[in-house]
Coordinates of N, CA and C in Angstrom, one line a residue:
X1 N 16.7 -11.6 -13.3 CA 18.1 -11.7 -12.9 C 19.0 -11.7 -14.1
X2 N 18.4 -12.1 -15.2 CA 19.3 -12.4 -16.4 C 19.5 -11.3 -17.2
X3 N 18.4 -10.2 -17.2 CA 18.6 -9.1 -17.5 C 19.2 -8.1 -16.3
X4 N 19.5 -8.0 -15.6 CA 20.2 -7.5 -14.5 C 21.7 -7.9 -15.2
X5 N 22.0 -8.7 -15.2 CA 23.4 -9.3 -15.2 C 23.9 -8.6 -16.8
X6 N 22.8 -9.1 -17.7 CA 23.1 -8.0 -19.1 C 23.5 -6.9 -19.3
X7 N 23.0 -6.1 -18.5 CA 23.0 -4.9 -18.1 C 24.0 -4.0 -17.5
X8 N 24.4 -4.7 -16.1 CA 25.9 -4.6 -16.0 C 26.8 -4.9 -16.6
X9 N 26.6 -6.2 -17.4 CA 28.2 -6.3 -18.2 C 28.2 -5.5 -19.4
X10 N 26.8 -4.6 -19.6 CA 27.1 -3.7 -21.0 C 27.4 -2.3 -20.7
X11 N 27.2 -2.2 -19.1 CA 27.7 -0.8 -19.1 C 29.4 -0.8 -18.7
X12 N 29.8 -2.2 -17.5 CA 30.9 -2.3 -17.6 C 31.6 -2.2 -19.1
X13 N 31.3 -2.9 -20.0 CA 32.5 -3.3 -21.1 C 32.4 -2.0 -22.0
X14 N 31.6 -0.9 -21.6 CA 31.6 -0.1 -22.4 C 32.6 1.3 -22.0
X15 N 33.1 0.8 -20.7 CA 33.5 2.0 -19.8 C 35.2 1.5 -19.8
X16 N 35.6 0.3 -20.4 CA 37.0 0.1 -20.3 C 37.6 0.3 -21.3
X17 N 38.3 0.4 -21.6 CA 39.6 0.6 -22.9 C 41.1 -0.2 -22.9
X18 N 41.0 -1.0 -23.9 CA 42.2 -2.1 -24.4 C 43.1 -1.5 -24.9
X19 N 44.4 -1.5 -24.2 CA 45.9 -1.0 -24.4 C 45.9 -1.0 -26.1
X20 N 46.2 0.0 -26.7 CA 46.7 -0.1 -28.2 C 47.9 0.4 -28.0
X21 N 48.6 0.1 -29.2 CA 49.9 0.8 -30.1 C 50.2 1.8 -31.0
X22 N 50.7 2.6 -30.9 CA 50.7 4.0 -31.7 C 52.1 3.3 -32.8
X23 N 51.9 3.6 -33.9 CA 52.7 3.5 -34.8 C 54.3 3.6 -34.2
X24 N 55.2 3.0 -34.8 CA 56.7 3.8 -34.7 C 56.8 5.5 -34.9
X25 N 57.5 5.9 -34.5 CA 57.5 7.7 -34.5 C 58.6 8.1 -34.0
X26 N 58.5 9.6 -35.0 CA 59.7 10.4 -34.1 C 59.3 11.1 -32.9
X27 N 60.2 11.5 -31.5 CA 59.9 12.7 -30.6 C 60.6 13.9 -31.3
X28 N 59.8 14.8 -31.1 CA 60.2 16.3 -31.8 C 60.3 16.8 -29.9
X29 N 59.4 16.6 -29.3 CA 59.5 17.4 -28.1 C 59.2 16.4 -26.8
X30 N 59.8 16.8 -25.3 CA 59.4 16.0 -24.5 C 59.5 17.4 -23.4
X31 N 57.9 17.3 -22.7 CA 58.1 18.1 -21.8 C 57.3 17.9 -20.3
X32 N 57.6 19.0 -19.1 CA 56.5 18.7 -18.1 C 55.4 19.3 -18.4
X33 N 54.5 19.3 -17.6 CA 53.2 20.0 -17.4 C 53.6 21.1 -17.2
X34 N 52.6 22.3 -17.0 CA 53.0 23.4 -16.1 C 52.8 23.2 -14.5
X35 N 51.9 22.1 -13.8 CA 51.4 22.1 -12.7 C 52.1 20.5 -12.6
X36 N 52.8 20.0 -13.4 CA 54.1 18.8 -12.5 C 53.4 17.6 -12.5
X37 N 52.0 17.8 -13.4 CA 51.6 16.4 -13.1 C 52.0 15.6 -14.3
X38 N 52.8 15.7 -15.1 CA 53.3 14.6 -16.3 C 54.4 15.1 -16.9
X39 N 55.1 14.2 -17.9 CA 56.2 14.4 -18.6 C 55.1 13.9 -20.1
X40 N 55.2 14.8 -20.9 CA 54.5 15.0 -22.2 C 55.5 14.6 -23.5
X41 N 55.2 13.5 -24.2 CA 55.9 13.0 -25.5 C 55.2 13.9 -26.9
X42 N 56.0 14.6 -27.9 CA 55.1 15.2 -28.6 C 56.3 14.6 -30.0
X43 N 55.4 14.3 -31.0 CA 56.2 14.0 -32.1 C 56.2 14.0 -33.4
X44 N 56.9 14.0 -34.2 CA 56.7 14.6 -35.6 C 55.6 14.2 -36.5
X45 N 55.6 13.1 -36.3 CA 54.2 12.3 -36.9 C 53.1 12.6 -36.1
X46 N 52.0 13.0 -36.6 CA 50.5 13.1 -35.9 C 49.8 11.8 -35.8
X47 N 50.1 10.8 -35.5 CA 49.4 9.7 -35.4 C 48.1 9.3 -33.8
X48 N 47.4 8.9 -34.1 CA 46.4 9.3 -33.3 C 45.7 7.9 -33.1
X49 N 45.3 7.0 -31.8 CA 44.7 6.2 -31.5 C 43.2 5.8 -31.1
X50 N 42.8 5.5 -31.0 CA 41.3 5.5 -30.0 C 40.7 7.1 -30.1
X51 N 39.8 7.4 -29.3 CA 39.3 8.8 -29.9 C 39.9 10.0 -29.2
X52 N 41.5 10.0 -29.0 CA 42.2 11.0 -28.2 C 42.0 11.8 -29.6
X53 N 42.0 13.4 -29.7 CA 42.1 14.6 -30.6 C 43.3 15.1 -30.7
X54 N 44.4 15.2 -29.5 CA 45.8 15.3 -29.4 C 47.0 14.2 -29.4
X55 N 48.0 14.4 -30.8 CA 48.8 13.2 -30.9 C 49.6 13.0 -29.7
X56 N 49.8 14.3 -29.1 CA 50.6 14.2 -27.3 C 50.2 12.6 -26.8
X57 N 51.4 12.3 -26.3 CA 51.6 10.9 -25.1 C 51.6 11.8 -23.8
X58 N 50.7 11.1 -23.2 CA 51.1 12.0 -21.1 C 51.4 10.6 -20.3
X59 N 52.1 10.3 -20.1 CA 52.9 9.7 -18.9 C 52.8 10.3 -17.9
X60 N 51.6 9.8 -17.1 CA 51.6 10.3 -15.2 C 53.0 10.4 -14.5
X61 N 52.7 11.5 -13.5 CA 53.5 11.1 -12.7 C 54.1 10.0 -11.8
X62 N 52.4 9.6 -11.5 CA 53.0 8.3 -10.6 C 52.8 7.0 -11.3
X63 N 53.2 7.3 -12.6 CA 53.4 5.8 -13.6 C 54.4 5.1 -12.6
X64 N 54.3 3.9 -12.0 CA 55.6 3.3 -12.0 C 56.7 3.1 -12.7
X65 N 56.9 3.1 -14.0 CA 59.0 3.4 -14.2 C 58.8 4.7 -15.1
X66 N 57.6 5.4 -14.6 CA 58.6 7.6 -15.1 C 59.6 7.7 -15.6
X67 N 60.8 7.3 -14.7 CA 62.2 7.4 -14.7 C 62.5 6.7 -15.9
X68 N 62.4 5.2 -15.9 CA 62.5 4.4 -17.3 C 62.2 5.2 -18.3
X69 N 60.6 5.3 -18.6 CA 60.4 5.5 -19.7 C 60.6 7.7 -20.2
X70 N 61.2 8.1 -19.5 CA 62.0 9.1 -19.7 C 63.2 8.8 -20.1
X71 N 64.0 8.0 -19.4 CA 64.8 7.9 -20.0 C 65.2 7.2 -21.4
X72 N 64.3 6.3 -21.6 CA 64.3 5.8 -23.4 C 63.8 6.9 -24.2
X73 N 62.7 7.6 -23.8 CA 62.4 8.7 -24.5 C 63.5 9.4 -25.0
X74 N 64.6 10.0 -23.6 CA 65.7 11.1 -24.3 C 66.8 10.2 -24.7
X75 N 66.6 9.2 -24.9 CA 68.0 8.4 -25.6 C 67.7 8.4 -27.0
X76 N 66.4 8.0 -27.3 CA 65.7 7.9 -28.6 C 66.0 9.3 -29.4
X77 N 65.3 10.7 -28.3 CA 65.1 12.0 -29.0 C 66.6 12.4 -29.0
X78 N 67.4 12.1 -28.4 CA 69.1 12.7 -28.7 C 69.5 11.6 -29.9
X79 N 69.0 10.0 -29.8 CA 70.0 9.7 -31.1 C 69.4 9.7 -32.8
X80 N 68.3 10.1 -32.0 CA 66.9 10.7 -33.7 C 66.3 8.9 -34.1
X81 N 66.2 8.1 -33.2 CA 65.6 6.9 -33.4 C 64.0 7.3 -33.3
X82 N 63.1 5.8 -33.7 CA 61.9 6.1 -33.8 C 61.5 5.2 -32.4
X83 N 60.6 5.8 -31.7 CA 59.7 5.1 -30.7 C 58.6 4.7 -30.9
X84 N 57.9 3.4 -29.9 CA 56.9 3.2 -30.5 C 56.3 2.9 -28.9
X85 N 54.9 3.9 -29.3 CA 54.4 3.7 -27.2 C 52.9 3.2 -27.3
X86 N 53.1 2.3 -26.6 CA 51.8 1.8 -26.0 C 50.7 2.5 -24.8
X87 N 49.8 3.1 -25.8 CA 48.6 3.6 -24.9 C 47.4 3.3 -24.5
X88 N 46.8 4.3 -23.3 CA 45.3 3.4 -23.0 C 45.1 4.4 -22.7
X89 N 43.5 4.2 -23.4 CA 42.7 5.4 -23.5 C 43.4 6.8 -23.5
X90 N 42.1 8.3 -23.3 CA 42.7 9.3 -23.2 C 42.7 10.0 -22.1
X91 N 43.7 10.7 -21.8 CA 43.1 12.1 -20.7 C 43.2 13.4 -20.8
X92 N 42.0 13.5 -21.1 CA 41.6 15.1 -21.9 C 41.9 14.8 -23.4
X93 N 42.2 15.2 -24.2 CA 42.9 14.9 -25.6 C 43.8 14.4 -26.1
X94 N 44.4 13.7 -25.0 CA 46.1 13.5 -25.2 C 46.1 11.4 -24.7
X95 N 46.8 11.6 -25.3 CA 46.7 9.6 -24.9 C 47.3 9.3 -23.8
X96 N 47.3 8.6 -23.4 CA 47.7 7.9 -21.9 C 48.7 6.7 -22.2
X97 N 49.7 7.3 -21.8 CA 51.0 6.2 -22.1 C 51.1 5.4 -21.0
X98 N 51.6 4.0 -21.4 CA 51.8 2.5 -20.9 C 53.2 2.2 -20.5
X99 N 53.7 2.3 -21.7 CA 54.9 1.9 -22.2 C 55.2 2.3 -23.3
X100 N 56.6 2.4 -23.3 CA 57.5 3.0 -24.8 C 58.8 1.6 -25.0
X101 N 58.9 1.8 -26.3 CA 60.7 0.8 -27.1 C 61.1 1.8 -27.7
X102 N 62.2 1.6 -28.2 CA 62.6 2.4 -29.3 C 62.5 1.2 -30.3
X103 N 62.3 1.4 -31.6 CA 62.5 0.8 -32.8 C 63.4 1.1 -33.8
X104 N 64.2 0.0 -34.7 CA 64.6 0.2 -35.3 C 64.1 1.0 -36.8

């Protein structure tokens, strides 16, 4: 039983991934998908988290505050401030955004 239980909790804890932080950064680009499933953060700095290969942020569509964090996005990329976004894990190559701030 004790090895049973080992077992599962090593294939669970191997399959989750802990929210990280991407450095402060500029957005150079913000766009949709072609097929509407995301709003895409792309930015001057190539900074790169966990083992995503693409510095791109994808914000789902059905993130609950989209709208929010669009909207700090294009306040930041019109007043040339730096952002700083919280991601988890990747999808496809691109990181999976949480949350965004702007920073000073």
């Amino acid at each position: 039983m004790k090895r049973l239980m080992c077992v599962i909790i090593l294939l669970i804890s191997g399959s989750t991934c802990a929210d990280e932080s991407l450095p402060p950064q500029t957005i150079s680009r913000i766009e949709t998908g072609w097929g509407s499933e995301a709003i895409y953060v792309q930015f001057v700095e190539k900074n790169y988290v966990e083992s995503c290969t693409d510095s791109m942020v994808r914000f789902s569509r059905d993130h609950p505050m989209l709208k929010d964090v669009l909207s700090i996005a294009l306040s930041a990329f019109h007043a040339g401030k730096k952002v700083q976004v919280r991601v988890s894990g990747c999808v496809g190559a691109r990181h999976n955004g949480t949350a965004i701030a702007i920073v000073q």
